[in-house]
PDB file of C-alpha atoms in Angstrom:
ATOM      1  CA  MET A   1      -5.422 -86.780-159.943  1.00 35.00           C
ATOM      2  CA  ASP A   2      -2.192 -88.763-159.958  1.00 41.00           C
ATOM      3  CA  GLY A   3       0.053 -88.487-162.957  1.00 40.00           C
ATOM      4  CA  GLU A   4       1.013 -92.143-162.724  1.00 41.00           C
ATOM      5  CA  GLY A   5      -0.528 -95.181-164.336  1.00 41.00           C
ATOM      6  CA  PRO A   6      -2.541 -95.793-167.498  1.00 41.00           C
ATOM      7  CA  SER A   7      -5.194 -93.215-166.691  1.00 40.00           C
ATOM      8  CA  ALA A   8      -2.767 -90.310-166.977  1.00 41.00           C
ATOM      9  CA  SER A   9      -2.552 -90.591-170.756  1.00 43.00           C
ATOM     10  CA  ARG A  10      -6.244 -91.084-171.324  1.00 55.00           C
ATOM     11  CA  GLY A  11      -8.769 -88.609-172.588  1.00 73.00           C
ATOM     12  CA  ARG A  12     -11.363 -86.324-171.148  1.00 88.00           C
ATOM     13  CA  ALA A  13     -13.163 -86.661-167.857  1.00 94.00           C
ATOM     14  CA  ILE A  14     -16.325 -88.744-168.055  1.00 95.00           C
ATOM     15  CA  VAL A  15     -17.399 -88.275-164.424  1.00 97.00           C
ATOM     16  CA  GLU A  16     -16.603 -85.251-162.251  1.00 97.00           C
ATOM     17  CA  LEU A  17     -17.688 -84.486-158.696  1.00 97.00           C
ATOM     18  CA  CYS A  18     -17.001 -80.931-157.591  1.00 97.00           C
ATOM     19  CA  GLY A  19     -17.380 -80.078-153.913  1.00 97.00           C
ATOM     20  CA  VAL A  20     -20.137 -82.661-153.497  1.00 98.00           C
ATOM     21  CA  ARG A  21     -21.838 -82.795-150.117  1.00 97.00           C
ATOM     22  CA  LYS A  22     -24.721 -85.040-149.192  1.00 97.00           C
ATOM     23  CA  ARG A  23     -26.763 -84.751-146.035  1.00 96.00           C
ATOM     24  CA  PHE A  24     -29.574 -86.856-144.666  1.00 94.00           C
ATOM     25  CA  GLY A  25     -31.146 -84.498-142.154  1.00 93.00           C
ATOM     26  CA  ALA A  26     -28.401 -83.351-139.819  1.00 93.00           C
ATOM     27  CA  ARG A  27     -26.093 -86.203-140.795  1.00 94.00           C
ATOM     28  CA  GLU A  28     -23.483 -85.355-143.431  1.00 96.00           C
ATOM     29  CA  ILE A  29     -22.603 -88.459-145.467  1.00 97.00           C
ATOM     30  CA  LEU A  30     -20.327 -86.830-148.070  1.00 97.00           C
ATOM     31  CA  ARG A  31     -18.145 -83.912-147.044  1.00 97.00           C
ATOM     32  CA  GLY A  32     -16.889 -82.009-150.059  1.00 96.00           C
ATOM     33  CA  ILE A  33     -15.935 -84.738-152.537  1.00 97.00           C
ATOM     34  CA  ASP A  34     -13.744 -83.658-155.469  1.00 97.00           C
ATOM     35  CA  LEU A  35     -13.170 -86.450-157.963  1.00 97.00           C
ATOM     36  CA  SER A  36     -12.550 -86.867-161.678  1.00 96.00           C
ATOM     37  CA  VAL A  37     -12.615 -90.127-163.655  1.00 97.00           C
ATOM     38  CA  THR A  38     -11.271 -90.110-167.182  1.00 96.00           C
ATOM     39  CA  GLU A  39     -12.405 -92.087-170.193  1.00 95.00           C
ATOM     40  CA  GLY A  40     -11.414 -95.734-169.941  1.00 95.00           C
ATOM     41  CA  GLU A  41     -10.234 -95.441-166.348  1.00 97.00           C
ATOM     42  CA  VAL A  42     -11.079 -97.973-163.646  1.00 96.00           C
ATOM     43  CA  LEU A  43     -11.401 -96.271-160.272  1.00 97.00           C
ATOM     44  CA  VAL A  44     -11.726 -98.668-157.341  1.00 97.00           C
ATOM     45  CA  ILE A  45     -13.224 -97.191-154.167  1.00 97.00           C
ATOM     46  CA  ILE A  46     -12.485 -98.871-150.850  1.00 97.00           C
ATOM     47  CA  GLY A  47     -13.232 -97.970-147.268  1.00 96.00           C
ATOM     48  CA  PRO A  48     -15.139 -98.895-144.117  1.00 96.00           C
ATOM     49  CA  SER A  49     -18.874 -99.533-144.040  1.00 93.00           C
ATOM     50  CA  GLY A  50     -20.860 -96.337-143.605  1.00 93.00           C
ATOM     51  CA  GLY A  51     -18.030 -94.193-144.940  1.00 95.00           C
ATOM     52  CA  GLY A  52     -19.988 -92.873-147.929  1.00 96.00           C
ATOM     53  CA  LYS A  53     -18.833 -95.137-150.764  1.00 96.00           C
ATOM     54  CA  SER A  54     -22.255 -96.260-151.986  1.00 95.00           C
ATOM     55  CA  THR A  55     -23.751 -92.804-151.528  1.00 96.00           C
ATOM     56  CA  LEU A  56     -20.962 -91.400-153.707  1.00 97.00           C
ATOM     57  CA  LEU A  57     -21.876 -93.810-156.504  1.00 96.00           C
ATOM     58  CA  ARG A  58     -25.573 -93.066-156.178  1.00 95.00           C
ATOM     59  CA  CYS A  59     -24.883 -89.341-156.500  1.00 96.00           C
ATOM     60  CA  VAL A  60     -23.158 -89.916-159.848  1.00 95.00           C
ATOM     61  CA  ASN A  61     -26.462 -90.771-161.545  1.00 91.00           C
ATOM     62  CA  ALA A  62     -28.646 -88.767-159.145  1.00 91.00           C
ATOM     63  CA  LEU A  63     -30.256 -91.716-157.435  1.00 92.00           C
ATOM     64  CA  GLU A  64     -29.317 -89.521-154.496  1.00 93.00           C
ATOM     65  CA  PRO A  65     -29.472 -85.770-155.270  1.00 93.00           C
ATOM     66  CA  VAL A  66     -26.503 -83.842-153.906  1.00 96.00           C
ATOM     67  CA  THR A  67     -27.033 -81.315-151.131  1.00 96.00           C
ATOM     68  CA  GLU A  68     -24.222 -79.047-152.341  1.00 97.00           C
ATOM     69  CA  GLY A  69     -21.756 -79.118-155.192  1.00 97.00           C
ATOM     70  CA  GLU A  70     -22.082 -80.462-158.701  1.00 96.00           C
ATOM     71  CA  VAL A  71     -21.853 -83.735-160.598  1.00 97.00           C
ATOM     72  CA  ARG A  72     -20.889 -83.623-164.267  1.00 96.00           C
ATOM     73  CA  LEU A  73     -21.191 -86.373-166.835  1.00 95.00           C
ATOM     74  CA  GLU A  74     -19.124 -85.924-169.983  1.00 93.00           C
ATOM     75  CA  GLY A  75     -18.530 -82.293-169.058  1.00 93.00           C
ATOM     76  CA  ARG A  76     -22.171 -81.367-168.458  1.00 93.00           C
ATOM     77  CA  PRO A  77     -23.871 -80.898-165.074  1.00 94.00           C
ATOM     78  CA  LEU A  78     -26.583 -83.417-164.290  1.00 93.00           C
ATOM     79  CA  PRO A  79     -29.915 -81.853-165.305  1.00 91.00           C
ATOM     80  CA  SER A  80     -32.647 -81.114-162.822  1.00 86.00           C
ATOM     81  CA  SER A  81     -35.694 -82.092-164.875  1.00 89.00           C
ATOM     82  CA  ALA A  82     -36.843 -85.704-164.564  1.00 88.00           C
ATOM     83  CA  ALA A  83     -37.071 -86.277-168.319  1.00 88.00           C
ATOM     84  CA  ALA A  84     -33.573 -84.958-169.011  1.00 90.00           C
ATOM     85  CA  LEU A  85     -32.170 -86.876-166.059  1.00 90.00           C
ATOM     86  CA  ASN A  86     -33.654 -90.120-167.347  1.00 87.00           C
ATOM     87  CA  ARG A  87     -31.900 -89.542-170.664  1.00 87.00           C
ATOM     88  CA  VAL A  88     -28.608 -89.063-168.851  1.00 89.00           C
ATOM     89  CA  ARG A  89     -29.112 -92.212-166.783  1.00 88.00           C
ATOM     90  CA  ARG A  90     -29.263 -94.255-169.958  1.00 88.00           C
ATOM     91  CA  ARG A  91     -25.558 -93.533-170.348  1.00 91.00           C
ATOM     92  CA  VAL A  92     -24.732 -94.706-166.818  1.00 95.00           C
ATOM     93  CA  GLY A  93     -25.022 -98.406-166.086  1.00 95.00           C
ATOM     94  CA  MET A  94     -25.353 -99.378-162.434  1.00 94.00           C
ATOM     95  CA  VAL A  95     -25.157-102.803-160.814  1.00 94.00           C
ATOM     96  CA  PHE A  96     -25.947-103.329-157.137  1.00 90.00           C
ATOM     97  CA  GLN A  97     -25.249-105.991-154.513  1.00 86.00           C
ATOM     98  CA  GLN A  98     -28.751-107.341-155.069  1.00 87.00           C
ATOM     99  CA  PHE A  99     -29.291-108.626-158.576  1.00 86.00           C
ATOM    100  CA  ASN A 100     -32.674-106.890-159.016  1.00 90.00           C
ATOM    101  CA  LEU A 101     -33.710-109.183-161.865  1.00 95.00           C
ATOM    102  CA  PHE A 102     -37.381-109.611-162.684  1.00 96.00           C
ATOM    103  CA  PRO A 103     -38.135-113.123-161.362  1.00 95.00           C
ATOM    104  CA  HIS A 104     -41.061-113.759-163.723  1.00 96.00           C
ATOM    105  CA  LEU A 105     -39.031-112.966-166.868  1.00 97.00           C
ATOM    106  CA  THR A 106     -36.506-115.099-168.686  1.00 98.00           C
ATOM    107  CA  VAL A 107     -32.872-114.039-168.763  1.00 98.00           C
ATOM    108  CA  LEU A 108     -33.230-112.741-172.323  1.00 98.00           C
ATOM    109  CA  ASP A 109     -36.393-110.804-171.494  1.00 97.00           C
ATOM    110  CA  ASN A 110     -34.644-109.256-168.491  1.00 97.00           C
ATOM    111  CA  LEU A 111     -31.948-108.002-170.866  1.00 97.00           C
ATOM    112  CA  THR A 112     -34.208-106.742-173.638  1.00 97.00           C
ATOM    113  CA  MET A 113     -36.986-105.021-171.694  1.00 95.00           C
ATOM    114  CA  ALA A 114     -35.296-101.638-171.220  1.00 93.00           C
ATOM    115  CA  PRO A 115     -33.855-101.282-174.744  1.00 94.00           C
ATOM    116  CA  ARG A 116     -37.226-102.161-176.260  1.00 94.00           C
ATOM    117  CA  ARG A 117     -39.351 -99.956-174.006  1.00 93.00           C
ATOM    118  CA  VAL A 118     -36.985 -97.036-173.434  1.00 90.00           C
ATOM    119  CA  LEU A 119     -34.925 -96.911-176.615  1.00 89.00           C
ATOM    120  CA  HIS A 120     -37.596 -98.497-178.839  1.00 93.00           C
ATOM    121  CA  VAL A 121     -35.118-101.039-180.185  1.00 95.00           C
ATOM    122  CA  ASP A 122     -36.660-103.699-182.404  1.00 96.00           C
ATOM    123  CA  ARG A 123     -37.182-107.006-180.582  1.00 96.00           C
ATOM    124  CA  SER A 124     -34.990-109.019-182.951  1.00 96.00           C
ATOM    125  CA  ASP A 125     -32.132-106.498-182.678  1.00 97.00           C
ATOM    126  CA  ALA A 126     -32.424-106.369-178.897  1.00 97.00           C
ATOM    127  CA  GLU A 127     -32.432-110.143-178.627  1.00 97.00           C
ATOM    128  CA  ALA A 128     -29.410-110.423-180.912  1.00 97.00           C
ATOM    129  CA  ARG A 129     -27.467-108.006-178.711  1.00 97.00           C
ATOM    130  CA  GLY A 130     -28.706-109.801-175.606  1.00 97.00           C
ATOM    131  CA  ARG A 131     -27.371-113.128-176.868  1.00 97.00           C
ATOM    132  CA  GLN A 132     -24.068-111.467-177.739  1.00 97.00           C
ATOM    133  CA  LEU A 133     -23.715-110.063-174.233  1.00 96.00           C
ATOM    134  CA  LEU A 134     -24.683-113.364-172.628  1.00 97.00           C
ATOM    135  CA  ARG A 135     -21.842-114.987-174.559  1.00 95.00           C
ATOM    136  CA  ARG A 136     -19.533-112.243-173.334  1.00 94.00           C
ATOM    137  CA  VAL A 137     -20.387-112.913-169.680  1.00 95.00           C
ATOM    138  CA  GLY A 138     -20.178-116.682-170.121  1.00 94.00           C
ATOM    139  CA  LEU A 139     -23.904-117.459-170.103  1.00 96.00           C
ATOM    140  CA  ALA A 140     -24.602-118.544-173.672  1.00 96.00           C
ATOM    141  CA  GLY A 141     -27.476-120.998-173.740  1.00 95.00           C
ATOM    142  CA  ARG A 142     -29.199-119.605-170.638  1.00 97.00           C
ATOM    143  CA  GLU A 143     -31.463-117.210-172.543  1.00 97.00           C
ATOM    144  CA  LYS A 144     -34.665-119.043-171.563  1.00 97.00           C
ATOM    145  CA  SER A 145     -33.722-119.622-167.934  1.00 98.00           C
ATOM    146  CA  HIS A 146     -35.444-117.762-165.125  1.00 97.00           C
ATOM    147  CA  PRO A 147     -33.413-116.091-162.359  1.00 97.00           C
ATOM    148  CA  HIS A 148     -34.287-118.752-159.757  1.00 96.00           C
ATOM    149  CA  GLN A 149     -32.654-121.352-161.990  1.00 97.00           C
ATOM    150  CA  LEU A 150     -29.289-119.549-161.824  1.00 96.00           C
ATOM    151  CA  SER A 151     -26.615-119.332-159.170  1.00 94.00           C
ATOM    152  CA  GLY A 152     -25.918-116.007-157.494  1.00 93.00           C
ATOM    153  CA  GLY A 153     -22.824-115.487-159.619  1.00 94.00           C
ATOM    154  CA  GLN A 154     -24.792-116.202-162.786  1.00 95.00           C
ATOM    155  CA  GLN A 155     -27.544-113.784-161.737  1.00 95.00           C
ATOM    156  CA  GLN A 156     -24.975-111.072-161.108  1.00 95.00           C
ATOM    157  CA  ARG A 157     -23.467-111.651-164.540  1.00 95.00           C
ATOM    158  CA  VAL A 158     -26.952-111.290-166.033  1.00 96.00           C
ATOM    159  CA  ALA A 159     -27.316-108.004-164.139  1.00 96.00           C
ATOM    160  CA  ILE A 160     -24.041-106.769-165.636  1.00 96.00           C
ATOM    161  CA  ALA A 161     -25.152-107.797-169.118  1.00 96.00           C
ATOM    162  CA  ARG A 162     -28.472-106.021-168.595  1.00 96.00           C
ATOM    163  CA  ALA A 163     -26.659-102.788-167.725  1.00 96.00           C
ATOM    164  CA  LEU A 164     -24.469-103.156-170.820  1.00 96.00           C
ATOM    165  CA  MET A 165     -27.555-103.489-173.030  1.00 96.00           C
ATOM    166  CA  MET A 166     -28.033 -99.697-172.816  1.00 94.00           C
ATOM    167  CA  GLU A 167     -24.491 -99.133-174.130  1.00 93.00           C
ATOM    168  CA  PRO A 168     -23.447 -96.969-171.177  1.00 94.00           C
ATOM    169  CA  ARG A 169     -20.513 -94.576-171.193  1.00 93.00           C
ATOM    170  CA  VAL A 170     -19.665 -95.495-167.608  1.00 96.00           C
ATOM    171  CA  MET A 171     -20.444 -98.397-165.281  1.00 97.00           C
ATOM    172  CA  LEU A 172     -21.055 -98.007-161.547  1.00 97.00           C
ATOM    173  CA  LEU A 173     -20.531-101.265-159.661  1.00 95.00           C
ATOM    174  CA  ASP A 174     -21.491-101.241-155.985  1.00 95.00           C
ATOM    175  CA  GLU A 175     -20.057-104.160-153.980  1.00 92.00           C
ATOM    176  CA  ILE A 176     -21.414-106.555-156.570  1.00 92.00           C
ATOM    177  CA  THR A 177     -19.539-109.567-155.172  1.00 91.00           C
ATOM    178  CA  SER A 178     -20.318-109.046-151.481  1.00 87.00           C
ATOM    179  CA  ALA A 179     -23.547-111.057-151.520  1.00 82.00           C
ATOM    180  CA  LEU A 180     -21.956-114.030-153.288  1.00 88.00           C
ATOM    181  CA  ASP A 181     -20.459-117.206-151.905  1.00 87.00           C
ATOM    182  CA  PRO A 182     -16.654-117.068-152.145  1.00 84.00           C
ATOM    183  CA  GLU A 183     -16.467-119.662-154.929  1.00 83.00           C
ATOM    184  CA  LEU A 184     -18.761-117.517-157.112  1.00 88.00           C
ATOM    185  CA  VAL A 185     -16.821-114.277-156.709  1.00 91.00           C
ATOM    186  CA  CYS A 186     -14.146-115.137-159.283  1.00 91.00           C
ATOM    187  CA  GLU A 187     -16.591-115.574-162.157  1.00 91.00           C
ATOM    188  CA  VAL A 188     -17.983-112.064-161.603  1.00 93.00           C
ATOM    189  CA  LEU A 189     -14.507-110.544-161.226  1.00 93.00           C
ATOM    190  CA  ASP A 190     -13.550-112.164-164.539  1.00 93.00           C
ATOM    191  CA  VAL A 191     -16.371-110.271-166.262  1.00 94.00           C
ATOM    192  CA  MET A 192     -15.212-107.024-164.642  1.00 93.00           C
ATOM    193  CA  ARG A 193     -11.659-107.686-165.861  1.00 93.00           C
ATOM    194  CA  ASP A 194     -13.010-108.192-169.371  1.00 94.00           C
ATOM    195  CA  LEU A 195     -14.858-104.868-169.203  1.00 94.00           C
ATOM    196  CA  ALA A 196     -11.703-103.101-168.031  1.00 94.00           C
ATOM    197  CA  GLN A 197      -9.644-104.621-170.818  1.00 93.00           C
ATOM    198  CA  GLY A 198     -12.293-103.466-173.282  1.00 93.00           C
ATOM    199  CA  GLY A 199     -11.842 -99.855-172.160  1.00 94.00           C
ATOM    200  CA  MET A 200     -15.049 -99.397-170.143  1.00 96.00           C
ATOM    201  CA  THR A 201     -14.946 -96.491-167.708  1.00 97.00           C
ATOM    202  CA  MET A 202     -15.814 -97.899-164.297  1.00 97.00           C
ATOM    203  CA  LEU A 203     -16.291 -96.743-160.721  1.00 97.00           C
ATOM    204  CA  VAL A 204     -16.108 -99.848-158.575  1.00 96.00           C
ATOM    205  CA  VAL A 205     -16.879-100.007-154.862  1.00 96.00           C
ATOM    206  CA  SER A 206     -15.238-103.201-153.707  1.00 93.00           C
ATOM    207  CA  HIS A 207     -13.544-104.976-150.832  1.00 90.00           C
ATOM    208  CA  GLU A 208     -11.626-107.233-153.251  1.00 91.00           C
ATOM    209  CA  MET A 209      -8.110-105.879-152.767  1.00 92.00           C
ATOM    210  CA  GLY A 210      -6.564-108.313-155.237  1.00 91.00           C
ATOM    211  CA  PHE A 211      -8.910-107.064-157.947  1.00 92.00           C
ATOM    212  CA  ALA A 212      -8.150-103.457-157.008  1.00 93.00           C
ATOM    213  CA  ARG A 213      -4.416-104.058-157.317  1.00 92.00           C
ATOM    214  CA  GLU A 214      -4.660-105.996-160.578  1.00 92.00           C
ATOM    215  CA  VAL A 215      -7.324-104.120-162.532  1.00 93.00           C
ATOM    216  CA  GLY A 216      -7.689-100.675-160.993  1.00 95.00           C
ATOM    217  CA  ASP A 217      -5.929 -97.721-162.581  1.00 96.00           C
ATOM    218  CA  ARG A 218      -6.505 -95.690-159.429  1.00 97.00           C
ATOM    219  CA  LEU A 219      -7.686 -96.416-155.932  1.00 97.00           C
ATOM    220  CA  ALA A 220      -9.556 -94.050-153.627  1.00 98.00           C
ATOM    221  CA  PHE A 221      -9.880 -94.714-149.907  1.00 98.00           C
ATOM    222  CA  VAL A 222     -13.104 -93.144-148.639  1.00 98.00           C
ATOM    223  CA  ALA A 223     -13.877 -92.812-144.937  1.00 97.00           C
ATOM    224  CA  ASP A 224     -16.063 -90.501-142.877  1.00 96.00           C
ATOM    225  CA  GLY A 225     -17.506 -88.949-146.032  1.00 97.00           C
ATOM    226  CA  ALA A 226     -14.181 -87.836-147.500  1.00 97.00           C
ATOM    227  CA  ILE A 227     -11.489 -89.094-149.860  1.00 97.00           C
ATOM    228  CA  VAL A 228      -8.690 -89.719-147.402  1.00 97.00           C
ATOM    229  CA  GLU A 229      -6.162 -90.940-149.943  1.00 97.00           C
ATOM    230  CA  GLU A 230      -5.971 -91.810-153.622  1.00 97.00           C
ATOM    231  CA  GLY A 231      -3.347 -92.976-156.072  1.00 97.00           C
ATOM    232  CA  PRO A 232      -2.087 -96.049-157.932  1.00 97.00           C
ATOM    233  CA  PRO A 233      -3.443 -99.171-156.221  1.00 96.00           C
ATOM    234  CA  SER A 234      -0.014-100.743-155.787  1.00 95.00           C
ATOM    235  CA  ARG A 235       1.231 -97.678-153.913  1.00 97.00           C
ATOM    236  CA  VAL A 236      -1.860 -97.083-151.769  1.00 97.00           C
ATOM    237  CA  LEU A 237      -2.174-100.751-150.780  1.00 96.00           C
ATOM    238  CA  SER A 238       1.541-101.289-150.125  1.00 95.00           C
ATOM    239  CA  GLU A 239       2.687 -97.872-148.887  1.00 96.00           C
ATOM    240  CA  PRO A 240      -0.295 -95.792-147.757  1.00 96.00           C
ATOM    241  CA  GLU A 241       0.573 -92.231-146.827  1.00 96.00           C
ATOM    242  CA  GLN A 242      -2.288 -91.582-144.402  1.00 97.00           C
ATOM    243  CA  GLU A 243      -2.595 -93.158-140.959  1.00 97.00           C
ATOM    244  CA  ARG A 244      -6.356 -93.674-141.454  1.00 96.00           C
ATOM    245  CA  THR A 245      -5.621 -95.688-144.605  1.00 97.00           C
ATOM    246  CA  ARG A 246      -2.968 -97.743-142.825  1.00 96.00           C
ATOM    247  CA  GLN A 247      -5.345 -98.601-140.003  1.00 96.00           C
ATOM    248  CA  PHE A 248      -8.051 -99.750-142.435  1.00 96.00           C
ATOM    249  CA  LEU A 249      -5.685-101.889-144.507  1.00 95.00           C
ATOM    250  CA  GLN A 250      -4.206-103.507-141.415  1.00 94.00           C
ATOM    251  CA  ARG A 251      -7.676-104.642-140.414  1.00 92.00           C
ATOM    252  CA  VAL A 252      -8.616-105.793-143.913  1.00 90.00           C
ATOM    253  CA  LEU A 253      -5.355-107.386-145.009  1.00 87.00           C
ATOM    254  CA  GLY A 254      -4.134-108.516-141.599  1.00 73.00           C
TER     255      GLY A 254
END
């Protein structure tokens, strides 16, 4: 891990991947990933499609079990039993490209379902926290709306708020702006900036290079199942050391 940037002075590792390999049949998607993300750090992961970025995120909370190696959360290996793994997943919020909201539920019910059913939080307490988070993501007053009544950017902000309802220790954000119209991207990036400023540990797969440069503490370029290069975003984006990184950025940035 680089000794530069804000992350260097931060605390213990929240997420660690040690020699992680992932295969689907004969195809190896991740080839020996070693990665550590410290408390409060924002790691932005960039790279070509099919390079393993999303699979890496999904391995962090065992949505994809690793073939070899180990994933640790807060210093402990991910458990193998389903019950213990579900407890661990409560501490890892994940937001996908697709909003995955329940269409038949109101915005507030989408937020409160998991805390009430999984954590047995009282309805009034869950709804109070839900309203607080909706204010935080700029959606106060939309508690009774249904997903189809919201724009894509608003639905994605609801999805972020829903993940925050479980009070996660780390957030995994997988290309959450890629399905949005360009004019809606900024409102979602603003929420992500707010989370970063609040000290949330985040692993963010993104093609938004401006966001990576501005908000990321560290940037990792992933291609062909490996971390090709990592370091401070300003350095990697402006002066990449690896030819593979240079080729990718030339195509992306022009």
